[in-house]
PDB file of C-alpha atoms in Angstrom:
ATOM      1  CA  MET A   1    -172.466 -67.956 -41.197  1.00 80.00           C
ATOM      2  CA  ARG A   2    -175.987 -68.937 -39.948  1.00 86.00           C
ATOM      3  CA  TRP A   3    -178.336 -69.051 -42.844  1.00 89.00           C
ATOM      4  CA  ILE A   4    -181.446 -68.738 -40.989  1.00 91.00           C
ATOM      5  CA  ALA A   5    -180.096 -65.526 -39.338  1.00 92.00           C
ATOM      6  CA  TRP A   6    -179.085 -64.424 -42.797  1.00 91.00           C
ATOM      7  CA  PHE A   7    -182.680 -64.994 -44.030  1.00 94.00           C
ATOM      8  CA  ILE A   8    -184.619 -63.146 -41.140  1.00 94.00           C
ATOM      9  CA  LEU A   9    -181.920 -60.160 -41.748  1.00 94.00           C
ATOM     10  CA  ALA A  10    -182.896 -60.110 -45.595  1.00 95.00           C
ATOM     11  CA  TYR A  11    -186.576 -60.363 -44.817  1.00 95.00           C
ATOM     12  CA  VAL A  12    -186.718 -57.821 -42.294  1.00 95.00           C
ATOM     13  CA  SER A  13    -184.270 -55.360 -44.392  1.00 95.00           C
ATOM     14  CA  LEU A  14    -186.705 -55.893 -47.451  1.00 94.00           C
ATOM     15  CA  GLY A  15    -189.880 -55.467 -45.138  1.00 93.00           C
ATOM     16  CA  VAL A  16    -188.463 -52.171 -43.838  1.00 93.00           C
ATOM     17  CA  GLN A  17    -187.549 -50.864 -47.075  1.00 91.00           C
ATOM     18  CA  LEU A  18    -190.913 -51.624 -48.554  1.00 90.00           C
ATOM     19  CA  GLY A  19    -192.726 -50.501 -45.736  1.00 89.00           C
ATOM     20  CA  LEU A  20    -191.048 -47.289 -44.572  1.00 86.00           C
ATOM     21  CA  GLY A  21    -189.490 -46.547 -47.845  1.00 77.00           C
ATOM     22  CA  GLY A  22    -192.185 -44.229 -48.826  1.00 78.00           C
ATOM     23  CA  TYR A  23    -192.291 -42.483 -45.329  1.00 87.00           C
ATOM     24  CA  TRP A  24    -188.342 -41.979 -45.445  1.00 84.00           C
ATOM     25  CA  ARG A  25    -188.169 -40.105 -48.598  1.00 86.00           C
ATOM     26  CA  VAL A  26    -186.162 -37.009 -48.672  1.00 87.00           C
ATOM     27  CA  ALA A  27    -186.365 -35.000 -51.972  1.00 85.00           C
ATOM     28  CA  GLY A  28    -187.341 -38.002 -53.642  1.00 83.00           C
ATOM     29  CA  ALA A  29    -184.460 -40.158 -52.448  1.00 88.00           C
ATOM     30  CA  ALA A  30    -185.033 -43.115 -50.559  1.00 88.00           C
ATOM     31  CA  PRO A  31    -182.386 -45.049 -48.380  1.00 90.00           C
ATOM     32  CA  GLY A  32    -181.136 -48.394 -49.373  1.00 93.00           C
ATOM     33  CA  ILE A  33    -181.812 -50.438 -46.305  1.00 94.00           C
ATOM     34  CA  VAL A  34    -181.207 -53.728 -47.917  1.00 95.00           C
ATOM     35  CA  LEU A  35    -177.760 -52.256 -49.363  1.00 96.00           C
ATOM     36  CA  LEU A  36    -177.002 -51.665 -45.952  1.00 96.00           C
ATOM     37  CA  ALA A  37    -177.527 -55.248 -44.959  1.00 96.00           C
ATOM     38  CA  VAL A  38    -175.466 -56.299 -48.177  1.00 96.00           C
ATOM     39  CA  ILE A  39    -172.630 -54.210 -46.627  1.00 96.00           C
ATOM     40  CA  PHE A  40    -172.958 -55.916 -43.360  1.00 95.00           C
ATOM     41  CA  ILE A  41    -172.976 -59.516 -44.723  1.00 95.00           C
ATOM     42  CA  ALA A  42    -170.062 -58.624 -47.131  1.00 94.00           C
ATOM     43  CA  VAL A  43    -167.987 -57.119 -44.324  1.00 94.00           C
ATOM     44  CA  ASN A  44    -168.192 -59.879 -42.115  1.00 92.00           C
ATOM     45  CA  ALA A  45    -168.766 -63.199 -43.842  1.00 92.00           C
ATOM     46  CA  PRO A  46    -166.411 -65.571 -45.385  1.00 92.00           C
ATOM     47  CA  ARG A  47    -165.998 -64.703 -49.209  1.00 92.00           C
ATOM     48  CA  ASP A  48    -168.263 -67.468 -50.925  1.00 93.00           C
ATOM     49  CA  SER A  49    -170.932 -67.109 -48.213  1.00 92.00           C
ATOM     50  CA  ALA A  50    -170.826 -63.414 -48.627  1.00 93.00           C
ATOM     51  CA  LEU A  51    -171.185 -63.203 -52.564  1.00 95.00           C
ATOM     52  CA  LEU A  52    -173.821 -65.938 -52.470  1.00 95.00           C
ATOM     53  CA  GLY A  53    -175.739 -64.109 -49.830  1.00 95.00           C
ATOM     54  CA  CYS A  54    -175.528 -60.760 -51.380  1.00 95.00           C
ATOM     55  CA  PHE A  55    -176.400 -61.864 -54.739  1.00 97.00           C
ATOM     56  CA  VAL A  56    -179.599 -63.698 -53.392  1.00 96.00           C
ATOM     57  CA  MET A  57    -180.496 -60.522 -51.254  1.00 96.00           C
ATOM     58  CA  GLY A  58    -180.229 -58.416 -54.784  1.00 95.00           C
ATOM     59  CA  ALA A  59    -182.703 -61.411 -56.374  1.00 95.00           C
ATOM     60  CA  MET A  60    -185.165 -61.013 -53.563  1.00 95.00           C
ATOM     61  CA  GLN A  61    -185.124 -57.266 -54.099  1.00 94.00           C
ATOM     62  CA  ASP A  62    -185.700 -57.748 -57.844  1.00 93.00           C
ATOM     63  CA  LEU A  63    -188.769 -59.724 -56.823  1.00 93.00           C
ATOM     64  CA  VAL A  64    -190.495 -56.997 -54.992  1.00 90.00           C
ATOM     65  CA  THR A  65    -189.513 -54.162 -57.219  1.00 86.00           C
ATOM     66  CA  GLN A  66    -190.586 -52.991 -60.736  1.00 81.00           C
ATOM     67  CA  GLN A  67    -186.963 -53.258 -62.110  1.00 83.00           C
ATOM     68  CA  PRO A  68    -186.163 -56.018 -64.300  1.00 86.00           C
ATOM     69  CA  MET A  69    -185.177 -59.296 -62.654  1.00 91.00           C
ATOM     70  CA  GLY A  70    -181.598 -59.456 -61.877  1.00 93.00           C
ATOM     71  CA  LEU A  71    -180.757 -55.782 -61.799  1.00 94.00           C
ATOM     72  CA  TYR A  72    -180.265 -55.411 -57.958  1.00 95.00           C
ATOM     73  CA  ALA A  73    -178.837 -59.129 -57.879  1.00 96.00           C
ATOM     74  CA  ILE A  74    -175.895 -57.911 -60.197  1.00 96.00           C
ATOM     75  CA  ALA A  75    -175.720 -54.629 -58.610  1.00 96.00           C
ATOM     76  CA  TYR A  76    -175.409 -56.014 -55.016  1.00 97.00           C
ATOM     77  CA  GLY A  77    -172.932 -58.837 -56.399  1.00 96.00           C
ATOM     78  CA  LEU A  78    -170.576 -56.381 -57.655  1.00 97.00           C
ATOM     79  CA  VAL A  79    -170.873 -54.491 -54.104  1.00 97.00           C
ATOM     80  CA  ALA A  80    -170.218 -57.789 -52.350  1.00 96.00           C
ATOM     81  CA  MET A  81    -167.240 -58.527 -54.484  1.00 96.00           C
ATOM     82  CA  PHE A  82    -165.803 -54.908 -53.801  1.00 96.00           C
ATOM     83  CA  VAL A  83    -166.490 -54.968 -49.927  1.00 95.00           C
ATOM     84  CA  VAL A  84    -165.320 -58.475 -49.552  1.00 94.00           C
ATOM     85  CA  GLY A  85    -162.001 -57.333 -51.294  1.00 93.00           C
ATOM     86  CA  THR A  86    -161.693 -54.610 -48.583  1.00 92.00           C
ATOM     87  CA  GLN A  87    -162.217 -57.000 -45.527  1.00 87.00           C
ATOM     88  CA  THR A  88    -158.770 -57.329 -44.634  1.00 87.00           C
ATOM     89  CA  VAL A  89    -157.858 -53.592 -44.916  1.00 90.00           C
ATOM     90  CA  VAL A  90    -160.888 -51.702 -43.164  1.00 88.00           C
ATOM     91  CA  TYR A  91    -161.699 -51.516 -39.546  1.00 89.00           C
ATOM     92  CA  LYS A  92    -165.282 -53.120 -39.820  1.00 86.00           C
ATOM     93  CA  ARG A  93    -166.556 -51.221 -36.410  1.00 90.00           C
ATOM     94  CA  HIS A  94    -165.541 -47.690 -37.314  1.00 92.00           C
ATOM     95  CA  PRO A  95    -168.285 -45.409 -38.498  1.00 93.00           C
ATOM     96  CA  LEU A  96    -166.127 -43.494 -41.175  1.00 94.00           C
ATOM     97  CA  THR A  97    -165.942 -47.087 -42.477  1.00 93.00           C
ATOM     98  CA  HIS A  98    -169.576 -47.588 -42.680  1.00 95.00           C
ATOM     99  CA  PHE A  99    -170.107 -44.236 -44.233  1.00 96.00           C
ATOM    100  CA  SER A 100    -167.536 -44.777 -47.022  1.00 96.00           C
ATOM    101  CA  LEU A 101    -168.638 -48.141 -47.909  1.00 95.00           C
ATOM    102  CA  GLY A 102    -172.249 -47.081 -47.659  1.00 96.00           C
ATOM    103  CA  LEU A 103    -171.311 -44.274 -50.216  1.00 96.00           C
ATOM    104  CA  VAL A 104    -169.181 -46.274 -52.459  1.00 96.00           C
ATOM    105  CA  ALA A 105    -171.621 -49.004 -52.646  1.00 96.00           C
ATOM    106  CA  GLY A 106    -174.894 -46.529 -53.212  1.00 96.00           C
ATOM    107  CA  LEU A 107    -172.714 -45.185 -56.063  1.00 96.00           C
ATOM    108  CA  MET A 108    -171.950 -48.598 -57.560  1.00 97.00           C
ATOM    109  CA  VAL A 109    -175.524 -49.482 -57.213  1.00 95.00           C
ATOM    110  CA  ALA A 110    -176.668 -46.027 -58.714  1.00 95.00           C
ATOM    111  CA  ALA A 111    -174.055 -46.684 -61.570  1.00 95.00           C
ATOM    112  CA  VAL A 112    -175.599 -49.927 -62.387  1.00 94.00           C
ATOM    113  CA  VAL A 113    -179.354 -48.722 -62.378  1.00 92.00           C
ATOM    114  CA  LEU A 114    -178.250 -45.630 -64.450  1.00 92.00           C
ATOM    115  CA  VAL A 115    -176.404 -47.762 -67.062  1.00 92.00           C
ATOM    116  CA  HIS A 116    -179.371 -50.178 -67.270  1.00 90.00           C
ATOM    117  CA  GLY A 117    -181.715 -47.289 -67.696  1.00 86.00           C
ATOM    118  CA  TRP A 118    -179.592 -45.910 -70.546  1.00 87.00           C
ATOM    119  CA  ILE A 119    -179.400 -49.299 -72.481  1.00 88.00           C
ATOM    120  CA  HIS A 120    -182.813 -50.279 -71.819  1.00 81.00           C
ATOM    121  CA  PRO A 121    -184.957 -47.195 -71.055  1.00 76.00           C
ATOM    122  CA  PRO A 122    -188.352 -47.962 -69.563  1.00 68.00           C
ATOM    123  CA  GLY A 123    -191.309 -47.776 -71.828  1.00 62.00           C
ATOM    124  CA  PRO A 124    -194.854 -46.883 -71.048  1.00 59.00           C
ATOM    125  CA  ALA A 125    -196.792 -49.616 -69.096  1.00 54.00           C
ATOM    126  CA  ILE A 126    -199.302 -50.880 -71.599  1.00 55.00           C
ATOM    127  CA  PRO A 127    -202.245 -52.899 -69.771  1.00 55.00           C
ATOM    128  CA  ALA A 128    -203.824 -55.935 -71.399  1.00 56.00           C
ATOM    129  CA  ASP A 129    -207.160 -54.455 -71.328  1.00 58.00           C
ATOM    130  CA  GLY A 130    -206.316 -51.455 -73.227  1.00 54.00           C
ATOM    131  CA  GLY A 131    -207.294 -49.149 -70.200  1.00 51.00           C
ATOM    132  CA  ALA A 132    -205.123 -46.758 -68.323  1.00 50.00           C
ATOM    133  CA  ALA A 133    -201.573 -48.023 -67.341  1.00 45.00           C
ATOM    134  CA  ALA A 134    -201.885 -49.273 -63.554  1.00 45.00           C
ATOM    135  CA  PHE A 135    -198.095 -48.501 -62.926  1.00 45.00           C
ATOM    136  CA  PRO A 136    -196.366 -45.943 -64.902  1.00 45.00           C
ATOM    137  CA  ALA A 137    -192.837 -46.500 -65.991  1.00 46.00           C
ATOM    138  CA  VAL A 138    -190.395 -45.669 -63.151  1.00 55.00           C
ATOM    139  CA  ARG A 139    -187.371 -43.324 -64.373  1.00 64.00           C
ATOM    140  CA  LEU A 140    -184.556 -42.654 -61.937  1.00 75.00           C
ATOM    141  CA  THR A 141    -182.491 -39.726 -62.685  1.00 85.00           C
ATOM    142  CA  PRO A 142    -178.944 -39.505 -61.780  1.00 89.00           C
ATOM    143  CA  VAL A 143    -179.497 -36.702 -59.308  1.00 91.00           C
ATOM    144  CA  ILE A 144    -182.127 -38.860 -57.466  1.00 90.00           C
ATOM    145  CA  LEU A 145    -179.704 -41.814 -57.619  1.00 92.00           C
ATOM    146  CA  PHE A 146    -177.140 -39.823 -55.973  1.00 94.00           C
ATOM    147  CA  LYS A 147    -179.247 -38.564 -53.286  1.00 93.00           C
ATOM    148  CA  SER A 148    -180.319 -41.998 -52.568  1.00 93.00           C
ATOM    149  CA  ALA A 149    -176.613 -43.314 -52.377  1.00 95.00           C
ATOM    150  CA  LEU A 150    -175.607 -40.079 -50.031  1.00 95.00           C
ATOM    151  CA  TYR A 151    -178.864 -40.747 -47.968  1.00 94.00           C
ATOM    152  CA  THR A 152    -177.916 -44.397 -47.513  1.00 94.00           C
ATOM    153  CA  ALA A 153    -174.315 -43.414 -46.629  1.00 96.00           C
ATOM    154  CA  ILE A 154    -175.582 -41.142 -43.837  1.00 95.00           C
ATOM    155  CA  LEU A 155    -177.705 -43.801 -42.264  1.00 95.00           C
ATOM    156  CA  ALA A 156    -174.909 -46.185 -42.671  1.00 96.00           C
ATOM    157  CA  PRO A 157    -172.957 -45.597 -39.276  1.00 96.00           C
ATOM    158  CA  LEU A 158    -176.435 -45.971 -37.419  1.00 96.00           C
ATOM    159  CA  VAL A 159    -177.519 -49.214 -39.244  1.00 95.00           C
ATOM    160  CA  LEU A 160    -174.212 -50.924 -39.484  1.00 94.00           C
ATOM    161  CA  GLY A 161    -173.246 -49.988 -35.873  1.00 94.00           C
ATOM    162  CA  LEU A 162    -176.234 -51.635 -34.712  1.00 94.00           C
ATOM    163  CA  LEU A 163    -175.911 -54.638 -36.856  1.00 93.00           C
ATOM    164  CA  GLN A 164    -172.302 -54.915 -35.549  1.00 92.00           C
ATOM    165  CA  ARG A 165    -173.787 -55.379 -32.248  1.00 92.00           C
ATOM    166  CA  LEU A 166    -175.722 -58.306 -33.413  1.00 90.00           C
ATOM    167  CA  GLU A 167    -172.796 -59.810 -35.263  1.00 88.00           C
ATOM    168  CA  LYS A 168    -172.686 -62.847 -32.932  1.00 89.00           C
ATOM    169  CA  ILE A 169    -176.097 -64.033 -34.046  1.00 89.00           C
ATOM    170  CA  PHE A 170    -174.603 -64.833 -37.605  1.00 88.00           C
ATOM    171  CA  ALA A 171    -171.585 -66.779 -36.225  1.00 83.00           C
ATOM    172  CA  PHE A 172    -169.329 -65.527 -38.869  1.00 82.00           C
ATOM    173  CA  GLU A 173    -165.772 -67.262 -38.879  1.00 75.00           C
ATOM    174  CA  PRO A 174    -162.945 -65.127 -37.706  1.00 64.00           C
ATOM    175  CA  GLN A 175    -160.548 -64.012 -40.527  1.00 54.00           C
ATOM    176  CA  ARG A 176    -157.604 -65.884 -38.880  1.00 50.00           C
ATOM    177  CA  ARG A 177    -159.478 -69.360 -38.591  1.00 50.00           C
ATOM    178  CA  ARG A 178    -160.395 -68.855 -42.243  1.00 47.00           C
ATOM    179  CA  LYS A 179    -156.967 -68.224 -43.433  1.00 50.00           C
ATOM    180  CA  MET A 180    -155.871 -71.353 -41.191  1.00 49.00           C
ATOM    181  CA  ALA A 181    -158.602 -73.540 -42.884  1.00 51.00           C
ATOM    182  CA  SER A 182    -157.611 -72.599 -46.251  1.00 50.00           C
ATOM    183  CA  ARG A 183    -153.926 -73.635 -45.783  1.00 54.00           C
ATOM    184  CA  ARG A 184    -154.736 -77.120 -44.780  1.00 53.00           C
TER     185      ARG A 184
END
């Protein structure tokens, strides 16, 4: 895998999610553009590269959100482990595969965020100067998380179909070549 192409994909997906996330909200739910990039990397890249790349994409998202560091890194790492395990049994270019992987991955991330919210609920933001809070605590409800997962799944065939056309830029190793290299 070409890491420069991966970094550009991660940077653009984070930028699109941050820049257009507020405009794309439907009933309080925003699509997970970075999650779709994670699915694309996990479906196509070799196992170790996919796990590392997806974990780092989650860490990059943690740096730009108000969630605690490591929340999305763990969630995207778990998604990558699931998707890498399905590499050999799914047809990676089929829209139904894109939809189903988007839905399952969105629900996995929603479950991690929801469980984290139950274990460590966000408290009120307390500013250092004692004034009004600049950023109130963010509480994501299960309904909003489910809507976001469904919204991400609906966008998955379009976005992943476009990314599959750009697959050659990333120089993923074919599955056969990886198996032959591991036998040596």
